[in-house]
Amino acid sequence: ETAQRTIRMEIEAVEQLSTRIDEHFVKACELILKCKGRVVVDSYDHAFDRLTQEIIDMLEKGKVLVVWCFDESGSMKDDQKAIRDRLEKVYAELGLNEVASGGNLTTAVTSFGSDFHIHLEEPTDRLDLIQQSIDSITVDATGQEHMTLAIAHSIQHHVDYAKRQRRQMVLILVSDESGNPEDNNRYLEETIYLAEQTGCRIYVLGRESVFGYPYAHIEWEHPQTYVVHQIPVDRGPESAVVEQLQTEGFSRRTDSHPSGFGPYEQSRMAWVTGGMFFMLPSVELDVVGLDKRQYRLEAMTEYMPDLRPRSEVMEEINDSQLRAGLVQLIYEMNPYNEQAAKIIDMRTHFSIKIPEFIQQVRTEQAKIAIYSNYLDRMRNALEEFWYLREKEENPRWQANADLMRAQLLVYRIRLFEYNAYLNAFMNDPKVVPYQKPPDLHLIEWRLIRRQEMISKDITTSEVERAKKLLGEVIEKHPGSPWAARAEKELAGGLGVELQSYYRRVPTGEGNSPLIPVPKL
Protein backbone atom coordinates (compact mmCIF):
# COMPACT_ATOMS: atom_id res chain seq x y z
CA GLU A 1 0.00 0.00 0.00
CA THR A 2 2.84 2.37 0.81
CA ALA A 3 4.44 1.62 -2.53
CA GLN A 4 1.13 2.17 -4.35
CA ARG A 5 0.61 5.52 -2.62
CA THR A 6 4.14 6.54 -3.56
CA ILE A 7 3.55 5.53 -7.17
CA ARG A 8 0.24 7.45 -7.28
CA MET A 9 1.94 10.54 -5.86
CA GLU A 10 4.72 10.25 -8.45
CA ILE A 11 2.14 9.86 -11.23
CA GLU A 12 0.23 12.92 -9.99
CA ALA A 13 3.47 14.93 -9.81
CA VAL A 14 4.37 13.92 -13.36
CA GLU A 15 0.87 14.82 -14.59
CA GLN A 16 1.08 18.23 -12.91
CA LEU A 17 4.52 18.80 -14.41
CA SER A 18 3.23 17.71 -17.80
CA THR A 19 0.32 20.17 -17.52
CA ARG A 20 2.70 23.01 -16.66
CA ILE A 21 4.96 22.07 -19.59
CA ASP A 22 1.94 22.01 -21.90
CA GLU A 23 0.87 25.45 -20.63
CA HIS A 24 4.34 26.87 -21.19
CA PHE A 25 4.51 25.25 -24.62
CA VAL A 26 1.16 26.79 -25.61
CA LYS A 27 2.28 30.19 -24.34
CA ALA A 28 5.56 29.86 -26.23
CA CYS A 29 3.69 28.97 -29.44
CA GLU A 30 1.35 31.92 -28.93
CA LEU A 31 4.36 34.21 -28.45
CA ILE A 32 5.98 32.93 -31.65
CA LEU A 33 2.76 33.38 -33.62
CA LYS A 34 2.15 36.83 -32.19
CA CYS A 35 5.67 38.06 -32.81
CA LYS A 36 5.87 36.62 -36.31
CA GLY A 37 6.06 39.40 -38.82
CA ARG A 38 7.81 41.85 -36.47
CA VAL A 39 11.58 42.16 -36.23
CA VAL A 40 13.14 45.18 -34.56
CA VAL A 41 16.41 46.09 -36.27
CA ASP A 42 18.88 48.86 -35.58
CA SER A 43 20.01 49.45 -39.17
CA TYR A 44 19.61 48.40 -42.79
CA ASP A 45 22.65 46.17 -42.32
CA HIS A 46 20.84 44.20 -39.63
CA ALA A 47 17.70 43.94 -41.78
CA PHE A 48 19.72 42.83 -44.81
CA ASP A 49 21.44 40.13 -42.80
CA ARG A 50 18.05 38.64 -41.95
CA LEU A 51 16.74 39.09 -45.48
CA THR A 52 19.81 37.41 -46.94
CA GLN A 53 19.28 34.39 -44.72
CA GLU A 54 15.60 34.25 -45.69
CA ILE A 55 16.54 34.26 -49.38
CA ILE A 56 19.23 31.61 -48.85
CA ASP A 57 16.66 29.37 -47.17
CA MET A 58 14.33 29.80 -50.15
CA LEU A 59 17.13 29.19 -52.68
CA GLU A 60 17.76 25.84 -51.08
CA LYS A 61 14.26 24.87 -52.25
CA GLY A 62 14.52 26.33 -55.75
CA LYS A 63 14.86 29.47 -57.81
CA VAL A 64 13.68 32.81 -56.40
CA LEU A 65 12.32 36.10 -57.79
CA VAL A 66 12.69 39.14 -55.52
CA VAL A 67 10.54 42.18 -56.33
CA TRP A 68 11.65 45.43 -54.66
CA CYS A 69 8.72 47.85 -54.30
CA PHE A 70 9.78 51.40 -53.35
CA ASP A 71 7.78 54.32 -51.98
CA GLU A 72 8.48 57.40 -54.16
CA SER A 73 8.17 59.92 -51.30
CA GLY A 74 10.94 62.51 -51.15
CA SER A 75 11.75 61.31 -47.64
CA MET A 76 12.74 57.91 -49.10
CA LYS A 77 15.60 59.02 -51.37
CA ASP A 78 18.24 58.39 -48.70
CA ASP A 79 16.72 54.97 -47.97
CA GLN A 80 16.76 54.05 -51.65
CA LYS A 81 20.43 54.97 -51.90
CA ALA A 82 21.24 52.99 -48.76
CA ILE A 83 19.54 49.90 -50.19
CA ARG A 84 21.13 50.36 -53.61
CA ASP A 85 24.59 50.47 -52.04
CA ARG A 86 23.96 47.44 -49.81
CA LEU A 87 22.64 45.20 -52.59
CA GLU A 88 26.18 44.49 -53.72
CA LYS A 89 26.95 43.04 -50.29
CA VAL A 90 23.81 40.89 -50.40
CA TYR A 91 24.60 39.54 -53.83
CA ALA A 92 28.19 38.90 -52.79
CA GLU A 93 27.03 36.89 -49.79
CA LEU A 94 24.76 34.89 -52.06
CA GLY A 95 27.63 34.27 -54.46
CA LEU A 96 25.90 36.38 -57.11
CA ASN A 97 27.89 39.60 -57.15
CA GLU A 98 28.52 39.13 -60.89
CA VAL A 99 26.22 37.75 -63.58
CA ALA A 100 24.71 34.87 -61.64
CA SER A 101 25.64 31.40 -62.77
CA GLY A 102 22.44 29.57 -63.39
CA GLY A 103 20.31 32.62 -62.61
CA ASN A 104 18.93 31.14 -59.42
CA LEU A 105 18.06 34.58 -58.08
CA THR A 106 16.52 37.31 -60.22
CA THR A 107 15.32 40.73 -59.20
CA ALA A 108 12.64 43.19 -60.30
CA VAL A 109 12.11 46.81 -59.23
CA THR A 110 8.82 48.74 -58.97
CA SER A 111 7.81 51.99 -57.29
CA PHE A 112 4.69 53.89 -56.36
CA GLY A 113 3.27 57.23 -55.34
CA SER A 114 0.07 58.43 -56.96
CA ASP A 115 0.96 56.09 -59.88
CA PHE A 116 2.67 52.74 -60.26
CA HIS A 117 5.94 52.26 -62.14
CA ILE A 118 7.93 49.25 -63.35
CA HIS A 119 11.67 49.90 -63.70
CA LEU A 120 12.87 46.71 -65.36
CA GLU A 121 11.28 45.24 -68.47
CA GLU A 122 12.30 41.77 -67.32
CA PRO A 123 13.65 40.59 -63.95
CA THR A 124 17.42 40.34 -64.03
CA ASP A 125 20.37 38.89 -62.15
CA ARG A 126 22.67 41.73 -63.22
CA LEU A 127 23.53 43.91 -60.22
CA ASP A 128 24.35 46.96 -62.37
CA LEU A 129 20.91 46.96 -64.00
CA ILE A 130 19.21 46.55 -60.62
CA GLN A 131 21.13 49.50 -59.19
CA GLN A 132 20.43 51.64 -62.26
CA SER A 133 16.72 50.91 -61.96
CA ILE A 134 16.74 52.05 -58.31
CA ASP A 135 18.58 55.22 -59.35
CA SER A 136 15.84 55.93 -61.91
CA ILE A 137 13.09 56.21 -59.28
CA THR A 138 11.78 59.79 -59.21
CA VAL A 139 10.16 61.70 -56.35
CA ASP A 140 6.37 61.85 -56.35
CA ALA A 141 5.31 65.30 -55.09
CA THR A 142 1.59 64.55 -54.73
CA GLY A 143 1.83 63.11 -51.22
CA GLN A 144 -0.18 60.09 -52.36
CA GLU A 145 1.00 56.54 -51.55
CA HIS A 146 -1.20 53.87 -53.12
CA MET A 147 0.72 51.19 -51.30
CA THR A 148 -1.58 48.17 -51.30
CA LEU A 149 -2.49 48.67 -54.96
CA ALA A 150 1.19 48.93 -55.86
CA ILE A 151 1.93 45.64 -54.11
CA ALA A 152 -0.95 43.97 -55.96
CA HIS A 153 0.22 45.39 -59.31
CA SER A 154 3.80 44.26 -58.59
CA ILE A 155 2.65 40.68 -57.94
CA GLN A 156 0.27 40.58 -60.91
CA HIS A 157 2.89 41.92 -63.31
CA HIS A 158 5.51 39.33 -62.35
CA VAL A 159 3.45 36.24 -61.51
CA ASP A 160 3.52 34.81 -65.05
CA TYR A 161 7.30 35.15 -65.17
CA ALA A 162 7.57 33.41 -61.79
CA LYS A 163 5.28 30.57 -62.94
CA ARG A 164 7.10 30.07 -66.24
CA GLN A 165 10.44 29.78 -64.49
CA ARG A 166 9.04 27.98 -61.45
CA ARG A 167 10.32 30.63 -59.09
CA GLN A 168 9.28 31.36 -55.56
CA MET A 169 8.26 35.01 -55.31
CA VAL A 170 9.30 37.49 -52.63
CA LEU A 171 8.16 41.12 -52.48
CA ILE A 172 10.12 43.58 -50.36
CA LEU A 173 8.26 46.80 -49.61
CA VAL A 174 10.40 49.82 -48.71
CA SER A 175 8.36 52.67 -47.23
CA ASP A 176 8.42 55.07 -44.30
CA GLU A 177 4.63 55.51 -44.40
CA SER A 178 1.58 53.29 -43.99
CA GLY A 179 -0.10 54.25 -47.27
CA ASN A 180 -3.33 56.06 -48.07
CA PRO A 181 -6.01 54.97 -45.56
CA GLU A 182 -8.76 54.83 -48.22
CA ASP A 183 -6.56 52.69 -50.45
CA ASN A 184 -5.68 50.39 -47.55
CA ASN A 185 -9.27 49.93 -46.43
CA ARG A 186 -10.41 49.07 -49.93
CA TYR A 187 -7.63 46.86 -51.25
CA LEU A 188 -5.78 45.30 -48.31
CA GLU A 189 -7.59 41.97 -48.17
CA GLU A 190 -7.64 41.63 -51.98
CA THR A 191 -3.88 42.18 -52.03
CA ILE A 192 -3.28 39.63 -49.26
CA TYR A 193 -5.48 37.10 -51.09
CA LEU A 194 -3.49 37.62 -54.29
CA ALA A 195 -0.20 37.15 -52.43
CA GLU A 196 -1.44 33.94 -50.81
CA GLN A 197 -2.76 32.56 -54.10
CA THR A 198 0.55 33.19 -55.85
CA GLY A 199 2.68 32.08 -52.90
CA CYS A 200 4.34 35.48 -52.62
CA ARG A 201 5.91 36.34 -49.28
CA ILE A 202 5.81 40.03 -48.34
CA TYR A 203 8.64 41.61 -46.37
CA VAL A 204 8.56 45.23 -45.22
CA LEU A 205 11.40 47.60 -44.44
CA GLY A 206 9.41 50.26 -42.61
CA ARG A 207 9.06 52.59 -39.67
CA GLU A 208 7.37 52.16 -36.32
CA SER A 209 3.74 53.15 -36.22
CA VAL A 210 2.51 56.12 -34.19
CA PHE A 211 0.68 54.83 -31.12
CA GLY A 212 -3.05 54.75 -31.79
CA TYR A 213 -2.90 57.57 -34.33
CA PRO A 214 -2.80 57.75 -38.15
CA TYR A 215 -0.18 60.48 -38.52
CA ALA A 216 3.31 61.56 -37.65
CA HIS A 217 4.26 65.17 -38.42
CA ILE A 218 7.42 66.49 -40.05
CA GLU A 219 8.61 70.04 -39.34
CA TRP A 220 9.50 71.99 -42.46
CA GLU A 221 10.62 75.63 -42.47
CA HIS A 222 9.59 77.56 -45.56
CA PRO A 223 12.80 78.99 -47.04
CA GLN A 224 11.09 82.25 -48.07
CA THR A 225 8.55 83.00 -45.33
CA TYR A 226 10.42 81.18 -42.48
CA VAL A 227 7.07 79.80 -41.31
CA VAL A 228 7.50 76.33 -39.78
CA HIS A 229 4.90 73.90 -41.09
CA GLN A 230 3.98 70.58 -39.51
CA ILE A 231 3.35 68.30 -42.46
CA PRO A 232 1.34 65.12 -41.71
CA VAL A 233 2.54 61.77 -43.00
CA ASP A 234 0.59 58.51 -42.82
CA ARG A 235 2.31 56.31 -40.27
CA GLY A 236 -0.27 54.38 -38.36
CA PRO A 237 -2.06 53.25 -36.40
CA GLU A 238 -0.70 49.86 -35.38
CA SER A 239 -4.20 48.45 -34.90
CA ALA A 240 -7.04 47.62 -37.29
CA VAL A 241 -9.13 50.45 -35.83
CA VAL A 242 -8.14 53.58 -33.93
CA GLU A 243 -8.05 52.71 -30.22
CA GLN A 244 -6.76 55.96 -28.71
CA LEU A 245 -8.11 59.49 -28.30
CA GLN A 246 -7.06 61.60 -31.28
CA THR A 247 -6.89 64.82 -29.29
CA GLU A 248 -4.28 66.18 -26.89
CA GLY A 249 -7.02 67.94 -24.96
CA PHE A 250 -7.02 71.26 -26.82
CA SER A 251 -6.40 70.15 -30.41
CA ARG A 252 -5.53 67.17 -32.57
CA ARG A 253 -2.42 65.22 -31.72
CA THR A 254 0.91 66.11 -33.29
CA ASP A 255 3.10 63.76 -31.25
CA SER A 256 4.98 60.82 -32.71
CA HIS A 257 4.55 58.56 -29.70
CA PRO A 258 5.94 55.09 -30.56
CA SER A 259 3.61 52.10 -30.55
CA GLY A 260 6.20 49.32 -30.52
CA PHE A 261 4.76 47.86 -33.74
CA GLY A 262 4.54 48.53 -37.45
CA PRO A 263 1.44 49.94 -39.17
CA TYR A 264 -1.45 47.47 -39.19
CA GLU A 265 -1.62 46.97 -42.96
CA GLN A 266 2.08 46.30 -43.41
CA SER A 267 2.30 44.05 -40.35
CA ARG A 268 -0.76 42.08 -41.45
CA MET A 269 0.55 41.53 -44.99
CA ALA A 270 3.91 40.31 -43.67
CA TRP A 271 2.36 38.09 -40.99
CA VAL A 272 -0.25 36.38 -43.21
CA THR A 273 2.10 35.71 -46.14
CA GLY A 274 4.95 34.33 -44.02
CA GLY A 275 7.21 37.34 -44.41
CA MET A 276 8.49 39.83 -41.83
CA PHE A 277 8.08 43.46 -40.88
CA PHE A 278 11.52 44.93 -40.20
CA MET A 279 11.03 47.91 -37.92
CA LEU A 280 13.84 50.31 -38.77
CA PRO A 281 14.96 53.06 -36.38
CA SER A 282 13.71 56.53 -37.23
CA VAL A 283 16.50 58.69 -38.62
CA GLU A 284 14.41 61.81 -39.08
CA LEU A 285 15.51 64.67 -36.85
CA ASP A 286 12.57 66.86 -37.85
CA VAL A 287 9.74 64.60 -36.64
CA VAL A 288 7.49 66.52 -34.24
CA GLY A 289 7.49 65.09 -30.72
CA LEU A 290 9.84 62.26 -31.68
CA ASP A 291 10.24 59.74 -28.86
CA LYS A 292 12.99 57.18 -29.39
CA ARG A 293 12.05 54.91 -26.51
CA GLN A 294 12.06 51.18 -27.22
CA TYR A 295 9.78 48.69 -25.50
CA ARG A 296 10.96 45.30 -24.28
CA LEU A 297 9.40 42.45 -26.21
CA GLU A 298 8.38 40.62 -23.02
CA ALA A 299 6.43 43.67 -21.84
CA MET A 300 4.68 44.05 -25.19
CA THR A 301 3.71 40.46 -25.94
CA GLU A 302 0.26 40.60 -24.37
CA TYR A 303 -0.41 44.01 -25.92
CA MET A 304 0.06 42.83 -29.51
CA PRO A 305 -2.45 44.43 -31.89
CA ASP A 306 -4.99 42.10 -33.47
CA LEU A 307 -3.81 41.38 -37.03
CA ARG A 308 -6.94 39.58 -38.19
CA PRO A 309 -8.99 41.14 -41.02
CA ARG A 310 -10.43 44.51 -40.06
CA SER A 311 -13.99 43.21 -40.55
CA GLU A 312 -13.42 40.43 -37.99
CA VAL A 313 -11.86 42.85 -35.52
CA MET A 314 -14.81 45.23 -35.89
CA GLU A 315 -17.29 42.40 -35.43
CA GLU A 316 -15.63 41.45 -32.14
CA ILE A 317 -15.60 45.09 -31.02
CA ASN A 318 -19.30 45.44 -31.76
CA ASP A 319 -20.01 42.32 -29.72
CA SER A 320 -18.37 43.93 -26.67
CA GLN A 321 -20.18 46.77 -24.91
CA LEU A 322 -16.90 48.00 -23.41
CA ARG A 323 -14.91 48.02 -26.64
CA ALA A 324 -17.76 49.44 -28.69
CA GLY A 325 -18.27 52.13 -26.05
CA LEU A 326 -14.59 53.11 -26.10
CA VAL A 327 -14.56 53.31 -29.91
CA GLN A 328 -17.69 55.47 -29.81
CA LEU A 329 -16.04 57.84 -27.32
CA ILE A 330 -12.99 58.08 -29.57
CA TYR A 331 -15.28 59.04 -32.46
CA GLU A 332 -17.12 61.60 -30.33
CA MET A 333 -13.76 63.13 -29.33
CA ASN A 334 -12.23 63.01 -32.81
CA PRO A 335 -10.94 66.46 -33.94
CA TYR A 336 -11.03 65.18 -37.53
CA ASN A 337 -14.80 64.89 -37.12
CA GLU A 338 -16.05 68.31 -38.25
CA GLN A 339 -18.87 68.50 -35.72
CA ALA A 340 -16.70 67.38 -32.80
CA ALA A 341 -13.93 69.79 -33.81
CA LYS A 342 -16.28 72.76 -33.37
CA ILE A 343 -16.51 71.84 -29.68
CA ILE A 344 -13.17 70.33 -28.71
CA ASP A 345 -10.66 72.33 -30.80
CA MET A 346 -9.43 75.20 -28.65
CA ARG A 347 -7.05 77.95 -29.71
CA THR A 348 -3.43 77.37 -28.71
CA HIS A 349 -1.79 80.25 -30.67
CA PHE A 350 -2.69 83.84 -29.75
CA SER A 351 -2.01 87.25 -31.25
CA ILE A 352 0.56 89.61 -29.70
CA LYS A 353 -1.77 92.54 -30.50
CA ILE A 354 -3.76 93.24 -27.35
CA PRO A 355 -7.19 94.03 -28.91
CA GLU A 356 -6.95 90.96 -31.13
CA PHE A 357 -5.72 88.84 -28.22
CA ILE A 358 -8.68 89.87 -26.05
CA GLN A 359 -11.12 89.05 -28.83
CA GLN A 360 -9.54 85.63 -29.31
CA VAL A 361 -9.71 84.92 -25.57
CA ARG A 362 -13.38 85.94 -25.38
CA THR A 363 -14.19 83.61 -28.27
CA GLU A 364 -12.46 80.69 -26.57
CA GLN A 365 -14.04 81.40 -23.20
CA ALA A 366 -17.47 81.20 -24.80
CA LYS A 367 -16.59 77.65 -25.89
CA ILE A 368 -15.18 76.50 -22.55
CA ALA A 369 -18.52 75.79 -20.86
CA ILE A 370 -19.70 73.82 -23.90
CA TYR A 371 -16.51 71.79 -24.06
CA SER A 372 -16.53 71.20 -20.31
CA ASN A 373 -20.08 69.83 -20.45
CA TYR A 374 -19.06 67.72 -23.43
CA LEU A 375 -16.16 66.21 -21.47
CA ASP A 376 -18.46 65.51 -18.52
CA ARG A 377 -20.85 63.72 -20.88
CA MET A 378 -18.00 61.59 -22.24
CA ARG A 379 -16.82 60.76 -18.73
CA ASN A 380 -20.34 59.85 -17.58
CA ALA A 381 -20.81 57.62 -20.62
CA LEU A 382 -17.56 55.82 -19.77
CA GLU A 383 -18.57 55.37 -16.12
CA GLU A 384 -21.89 53.79 -17.18
CA PHE A 385 -20.11 50.79 -18.69
CA TRP A 386 -16.98 50.89 -16.52
CA TYR A 387 -18.13 47.82 -14.57
CA LEU A 388 -17.30 45.84 -17.71
CA ARG A 389 -13.64 46.82 -17.41
CA GLU A 390 -13.03 44.03 -14.87
CA LYS A 391 -14.66 41.50 -17.19
CA GLU A 392 -12.48 42.48 -20.14
CA GLU A 393 -9.78 39.82 -20.58
CA ASN A 394 -7.70 41.46 -23.31
CA PRO A 395 -4.84 43.49 -21.72
CA ARG A 396 -4.75 45.83 -24.70
CA TRP A 397 -8.38 46.87 -24.27
CA GLN A 398 -7.93 47.06 -20.51
CA ALA A 399 -5.11 49.54 -21.10
CA ASN A 400 -7.18 51.48 -23.64
CA ALA A 401 -9.95 51.91 -21.08
CA ASP A 402 -7.61 52.83 -18.22
CA LEU A 403 -5.75 55.50 -20.19
CA MET A 404 -8.90 57.03 -21.66
CA ARG A 405 -10.52 57.33 -18.24
CA ALA A 406 -7.48 59.19 -16.91
CA GLN A 407 -7.12 61.44 -19.96
CA LEU A 408 -10.74 62.60 -19.95
CA LEU A 409 -10.34 63.87 -16.38
CA VAL A 410 -6.94 65.42 -17.15
CA TYR A 411 -8.36 67.28 -20.15
CA ARG A 412 -11.21 68.66 -18.06
CA ILE A 413 -8.80 69.95 -15.39
CA ARG A 414 -6.55 71.58 -18.00
CA LEU A 415 -9.59 73.24 -19.56
CA PHE A 416 -10.37 75.02 -16.27
CA GLU A 417 -6.71 75.98 -16.01
CA TYR A 418 -6.88 77.30 -19.56
CA ASN A 419 -9.73 79.63 -18.63
CA ALA A 420 -8.08 80.81 -15.41
CA TYR A 421 -4.72 81.41 -17.05
CA LEU A 422 -6.15 83.39 -19.98
CA ASN A 423 -8.00 85.65 -17.51
CA ALA A 424 -4.86 86.15 -15.46
CA PHE A 425 -2.81 86.88 -18.58
CA MET A 426 -5.27 89.51 -19.78
CA ASN A 427 -5.07 91.25 -16.41
CA ASP A 428 -1.30 91.00 -16.17
CA PRO A 429 0.30 90.16 -19.54
CA LYS A 430 3.91 89.08 -19.79
CA VAL A 431 6.40 91.73 -20.83
CA VAL A 432 8.85 90.40 -23.40
CA PRO A 433 11.03 92.06 -26.05
CA TYR A 434 9.59 92.34 -29.55
CA GLN A 435 12.93 91.40 -31.06
CA LYS A 436 15.85 89.16 -30.16
CA PRO A 437 19.27 89.17 -31.78
CA PRO A 438 20.30 88.54 -34.39
CA ASP A 439 17.07 88.71 -36.43
CA LEU A 440 14.22 87.13 -34.43
CA HIS A 441 10.82 88.81 -34.10
CA LEU A 442 7.99 88.12 -31.66
CA ILE A 443 5.28 86.41 -33.72
CA GLU A 444 2.66 85.10 -31.29
CA TRP A 445 1.90 83.51 -27.93
CA ARG A 446 1.79 79.70 -27.83
CA LEU A 447 0.16 77.53 -25.20
CA ILE A 448 2.39 75.02 -23.39
CA ARG A 449 1.91 72.79 -20.35
CA ARG A 450 3.40 73.36 -16.92
CA GLN A 451 3.19 71.98 -13.40
CA GLU A 452 1.98 75.17 -11.72
CA MET A 453 -1.81 75.57 -11.43
CA ILE A 454 -3.83 78.68 -10.61
CA SER A 455 -7.50 77.75 -11.09
CA LYS A 456 -9.69 78.05 -8.02
CA ASP A 457 -12.40 75.95 -9.70
CA ILE A 458 -10.28 72.80 -9.49
CA THR A 459 -10.31 70.99 -6.17
CA THR A 460 -7.32 69.25 -4.66
CA SER A 461 -9.27 65.98 -4.73
CA GLU A 462 -9.80 66.22 -8.50
CA VAL A 463 -6.09 66.81 -9.12
CA GLU A 464 -5.17 63.93 -6.83
CA ARG A 465 -7.67 61.65 -8.57
CA ALA A 466 -6.27 62.55 -12.01
CA LYS A 467 -2.73 61.79 -10.87
CA LYS A 468 -3.93 58.58 -9.21
CA LEU A 469 -5.60 57.39 -12.42
CA LEU A 470 -2.47 58.14 -14.45
CA GLY A 471 -0.39 56.35 -11.83
CA GLU A 472 -2.63 53.30 -12.10
CA VAL A 473 -2.04 53.15 -15.86
CA ILE A 474 1.71 53.15 -15.23
CA GLU A 475 1.39 50.51 -12.50
CA LYS A 476 -0.97 48.17 -14.36
CA HIS A 477 0.72 48.39 -17.76
CA PRO A 478 4.44 48.87 -17.06
CA GLY A 479 6.82 49.22 -19.98
CA SER A 480 3.99 49.78 -22.46
CA PRO A 481 2.97 52.74 -24.67
CA TRP A 482 -0.01 53.32 -22.38
CA ALA A 483 2.27 53.74 -19.39
CA ALA A 484 4.54 56.01 -21.43
CA ARG A 485 1.57 58.23 -22.39
CA ALA A 486 0.53 58.45 -18.75
CA GLU A 487 4.09 59.37 -17.76
CA LYS A 488 4.10 62.17 -20.33
CA GLU A 489 0.79 63.51 -19.06
CA LEU A 490 2.23 63.65 -15.54
CA ALA A 491 5.55 65.11 -16.66
CA GLY A 492 3.80 67.83 -18.65
CA GLY A 493 1.76 68.92 -15.65
CA LEU A 494 -1.90 69.88 -15.36
CA GLY A 495 -1.31 73.63 -15.70
CA VAL A 496 -0.87 75.74 -18.84
CA GLU A 497 1.11 78.81 -19.82
CA LEU A 498 1.52 81.16 -22.80
CA GLN A 499 5.05 81.23 -24.14
CA SER A 500 6.48 83.84 -26.50
CA TYR A 501 7.34 82.51 -29.96
CA TYR A 502 10.03 84.14 -32.10
CA ARG A 503 11.22 83.53 -35.65
CA ARG A 504 12.73 85.33 -38.59
CA VAL A 505 10.48 87.36 -40.90
CA PRO A 506 10.89 88.05 -44.62
CA THR A 507 12.69 91.28 -45.51
CA GLY A 508 10.38 92.03 -48.43
CA GLU A 509 13.23 91.84 -50.90
CA GLY A 510 12.68 89.89 -54.07
CA ASN A 511 9.46 88.91 -55.78
CA SER A 512 10.02 85.23 -56.52
CA PRO A 513 6.89 83.02 -56.49
CA LEU A 514 6.35 81.25 -53.18
CA ILE A 515 7.56 77.66 -53.03
CA PRO A 516 4.59 75.38 -52.28
CA VAL A 517 4.55 73.46 -49.00
CA PRO A 518 5.61 69.90 -49.86
CA LYS A 519 3.37 66.89 -49.49
CA LEU A 520 5.20 63.97 -47.95
JSON list of C-alpha atoms in Angstrom, two decimals, residues 30 33-38 209-212 237-243 259-268 271 277 279 297 299-309 313 316 323 394-397 400 481-482:
[
{"chain": "A", "resi": 30, "resn": "GLU", "atom": "CA", "xyz": [1.35, 31.92, -28.93]},
{"chain": "A", "resi": 33, "resn": "LEU", "atom": "CA", "xyz": [2.76, 33.38, -33.62]},
{"chain": "A", "resi": 34, "resn": "LYS", "atom": "CA", "xyz": [2.15, 36.83, -32.19]},
{"chain": "A", "resi": 35, "resn": "CYS", "atom": "CA", "xyz": [5.67, 38.06, -32.81]},
{"chain": "A", "resi": 36, "resn": "LYS", "atom": "CA", "xyz": [5.87, 36.62, -36.31]},
{"chain": "A", "resi": 37, "resn": "GLY", "atom": "CA", "xyz": [6.06, 39.40, -38.82]},
{"chain": "A", "resi": 38, "resn": "ARG", "atom": "CA", "xyz": [7.81, 41.85, -36.47]},
{"chain": "A", "resi": 209, "resn": "SER", "atom": "CA", "xyz": [3.74, 53.15, -36.22]},
{"chain": "A", "resi": 210, "resn": "VAL", "atom": "CA", "xyz": [2.51, 56.12, -34.19]},
{"chain": "A", "resi": 211, "resn": "PHE", "atom": "CA", "xyz": [0.68, 54.83, -31.12]},
{"chain": "A", "resi": 212, "resn": "GLY", "atom": "CA", "xyz": [-3.05, 54.75, -31.79]},
{"chain": "A", "resi": 237, "resn": "PRO", "atom": "CA", "xyz": [-2.06, 53.25, -36.40]},
{"chain": "A", "resi": 238, "resn": "GLU", "atom": "CA", "xyz": [-0.70, 49.86, -35.38]},
{"chain": "A", "resi": 239, "resn": "SER", "atom": "CA", "xyz": [-4.20, 48.45, -34.90]},
{"chain": "A", "resi": 240, "resn": "ALA", "atom": "CA", "xyz": [-7.04, 47.62, -37.29]},
{"chain": "A", "resi": 241, "resn": "VAL", "atom": "CA", "xyz": [-9.13, 50.45, -35.83]},
{"chain": "A", "resi": 242, "resn": "VAL", "atom": "CA", "xyz": [-8.14, 53.58, -33.93]},
{"chain": "A", "resi": 243, "resn": "GLU", "atom": "CA", "xyz": [-8.05, 52.71, -30.22]},
{"chain": "A", "resi": 259, "resn": "SER", "atom": "CA", "xyz": [3.61, 52.10, -30.55]},
{"chain": "A", "resi": 260, "resn": "GLY", "atom": "CA", "xyz": [6.20, 49.32, -30.52]},
{"chain": "A", "resi": 261, "resn": "PHE", "atom": "CA", "xyz": [4.76, 47.86, -33.74]},
{"chain": "A", "resi": 262, "resn": "GLY", "atom": "CA", "xyz": [4.54, 48.53, -37.45]},
{"chain": "A", "resi": 263, "resn": "PRO", "atom": "CA", "xyz": [1.44, 49.94, -39.17]},
{"chain": "A", "resi": 264, "resn": "TYR", "atom": "CA", "xyz": [-1.45, 47.47, -39.19]},
{"chain": "A", "resi": 265, "resn": "GLU", "atom": "CA", "xyz": [-1.62, 46.97, -42.96]},
{"chain": "A", "resi": 266, "resn": "GLN", "atom": "CA", "xyz": [2.08, 46.30, -43.41]},
{"chain": "A", "resi": 267, "resn": "SER", "atom": "CA", "xyz": [2.30, 44.05, -40.35]},
{"chain": "A", "resi": 268, "resn": "ARG", "atom": "CA", "xyz": [-0.76, 42.08, -41.45]},
{"chain": "A", "resi": 271, "resn": "TRP", "atom": "CA", "xyz": [2.36, 38.09, -40.99]},
{"chain": "A", "resi": 277, "resn": "PHE", "atom": "CA", "xyz": [8.08, 43.46, -40.88]},
{"chain": "A", "resi": 279, "resn": "MET", "atom": "CA", "xyz": [11.03, 47.91, -37.92]},
{"chain": "A", "resi": 297, "resn": "LEU", "atom": "CA", "xyz": [9.40, 42.45, -26.21]},
{"chain": "A", "resi": 299, "resn": "ALA", "atom": "CA", "xyz": [6.43, 43.67, -21.84]},
{"chain": "A", "resi": 300, "resn": "MET", "atom": "CA", "xyz": [4.68, 44.05, -25.19]},
{"chain": "A", "resi": 301, "resn": "THR", "atom": "CA", "xyz": [3.71, 40.46, -25.94]},
{"chain": "A", "resi": 302, "resn": "GLU", "atom": "CA", "xyz": [0.26, 40.60, -24.37]},
{"chain": "A", "resi": 303, "resn": "TYR", "atom": "CA", "xyz": [-0.41, 44.01, -25.92]},
{"chain": "A", "resi": 304, "resn": "MET", "atom": "CA", "xyz": [0.06, 42.83, -29.51]},
{"chain": "A", "resi": 305, "resn": "PRO", "atom": "CA", "xyz": [-2.45, 44.43, -31.89]},
{"chain": "A", "resi": 306, "resn": "ASP", "atom": "CA", "xyz": [-4.99, 42.10, -33.47]},
{"chain": "A", "resi": 307, "resn": "LEU", "atom": "CA", "xyz": [-3.81, 41.38, -37.03]},
{"chain": "A", "resi": 308, "resn": "ARG", "atom": "CA", "xyz": [-6.94, 39.58, -38.19]},
{"chain": "A", "resi": 309, "resn": "PRO", "atom": "CA", "xyz": [-8.99, 41.14, -41.02]},
{"chain": "A", "resi": 313, "resn": "VAL", "atom": "CA", "xyz": [-11.86, 42.85, -35.52]},
{"chain": "A", "resi": 316, "resn": "GLU", "atom": "CA", "xyz": [-15.63, 41.45, -32.14]},
{"chain": "A", "resi": 323, "resn": "ARG", "atom": "CA", "xyz": [-14.91, 48.02, -26.64]},
{"chain": "A", "resi": 394, "resn": "ASN", "atom": "CA", "xyz": [-7.70, 41.46, -23.31]},
{"chain": "A", "resi": 395, "resn": "PRO", "atom": "CA", "xyz": [-4.84, 43.49, -21.72]},
{"chain": "A", "resi": 396, "resn": "ARG", "atom": "CA", "xyz": [-4.75, 45.83, -24.70]},
{"chain": "A", "resi": 397, "resn": "TRP", "atom": "CA", "xyz": [-8.38, 46.87, -24.27]},
{"chain": "A", "resi": 400, "resn": "ASN", "atom": "CA", "xyz": [-7.18, 51.48, -23.64]},
{"chain": "A", "resi": 481, "resn": "PRO", "atom": "CA", "xyz": [2.97, 52.74, -24.67]},
{"chain": "A", "resi": 482, "resn": "TRP", "atom": "CA", "xyz": [-0.01, 53.32, -22.38]}
]
